[in-house]
């Protein structure tokens, strides 16, 4: 039986690869893709999501969500993903029409009407998820799991201690981690072990379909950022980890923990304070992924992309 999921994303190079992993999988039924401003503005990420769905030949609802974080100005990652959010990647044109923000209602409607519990897979800032949980709290019991990409036990990629998705909307993340809904957090600790190295990228270009060609372009462009700004000789598959956990949790090593989100610190806002083993006795509210079988992830990605258009 396929697991019913909703992917809330901000494509974005690695979001795009995560969508390919999900739509080409045997394990997931993607009920909807919703978009959240993050890597780029809502207009850009929604446009990219629609164009990616068309590229893959996928069929699902695509709905735009938050234009900005709950209580802060939007910080984008144009230095990473470019002015369009998908710079340097050939995607089919798609008539977007007028953008009416409706992701939260679409998510609520799907969850309400589903006979089974739904799994949420956020791979961008958590604004839409926080709004869903705040506006429709009765739906929490119908959410099986939130498998999110964000945060870190140690370090950050926007500040010394904050990861981008949490940093953009820490108030939203605080709501999500206090919600009581089961959470698996794929933070930088595990995503930096899911690096596709330069010499491993060519294989995606040999798949021979439009999605494989796009994946190769994405990796080349994403690599450009990492090679110029870090000592990594590859591209980090951040968002694919959140999808892969739902498909195949066995390839991960996770630890029970209590996670708090810093929303006020002058130097630490956006930090996920991860108390592994809940030493302070605040109650386990999440699992944190700390290790991944990267070869298994690569095989899953290759297999999924091979099944797309
Ligand atoms: O920190 C990495 C995260 O921020 C990924 O989700 C990437 O797409 C960006 O949104
Ligand atoms: Ca993302």
XYZ file of N, CA and C and ligand atoms in Angstrom, residues 8-16 18 36 38-39 81 122-125 149 163-165 222 238-239, ligand 2:
76
model
N 5.655 19.791 0.995
C 5.604 21.254 1.081
C 7.025 21.754 0.842
N 7.251 22.475 -0.238
C 8.644 22.711 -0.672
C 8.861 24.129 -1.175
N 10.155 24.426 -1.437
C 10.512 25.749 -1.975
C 11.552 25.580 -3.096
N 11.153 24.892 -4.193
C 12.128 24.566 -5.264
C 12.723 25.819 -5.891
N 14.015 25.696 -5.968
C 15.137 25.108 -5.237
C 15.594 23.774 -5.845
N 16.955 23.784 -6.060
C 17.610 22.634 -6.686
C 17.346 21.330 -5.932
N 17.601 21.332 -4.631
C 17.473 20.037 -3.937
C 16.029 19.657 -3.699
N 15.142 20.664 -3.603
C 13.709 20.342 -3.566
C 13.301 19.624 -4.847
N 13.827 20.083 -5.977
C 13.483 19.487 -7.271
C 13.899 18.022 -7.307
N 14.279 16.133 -4.708
C 13.406 15.435 -3.750
C 12.060 15.109 -4.388
N 6.140 26.993 -0.407
C 6.351 27.975 0.654
C 7.493 28.891 0.248
N 10.787 30.684 0.326
C 12.013 30.309 1.048
C 13.215 30.511 0.154
N 13.574 29.465 -0.589
C 14.714 29.613 -1.505
C 14.519 30.800 -2.445
N 20.416 29.248 -5.287
C 19.550 28.661 -6.327
C 19.298 29.612 -7.493
N 7.826 18.434 4.703
C 8.252 19.807 4.413
C 9.733 19.854 4.083
N 10.095 20.537 2.985
C 11.518 20.665 2.633
C 11.920 22.133 2.484
N 11.120 23.000 3.034
C 11.425 24.438 3.048
C 11.087 24.993 4.426
N 10.985 26.307 4.548
C 10.539 26.882 5.822
C 9.178 26.305 6.220
N 13.029 18.365 6.403
C 14.431 18.756 6.250
C 14.578 20.104 6.926
N 20.212 26.607 10.533
C 20.057 26.066 9.173
C 18.975 26.893 8.472
N 19.034 27.017 7.157
C 18.199 27.959 6.398
C 16.695 27.799 6.667
N 16.144 26.590 6.552
C 14.690 26.418 6.646
C 14.147 26.876 8.000
N 24.016 23.187 -8.759
C 24.101 23.132 -7.289
C 25.565 22.956 -6.875
N 20.045 17.704 0.557
C 19.322 17.990 1.799
C 17.894 17.419 1.756
N 17.095 17.905 0.822
C 15.654 17.620 0.846
C 15.312 16.181 0.508
Ca 14.196 23.313 0.288
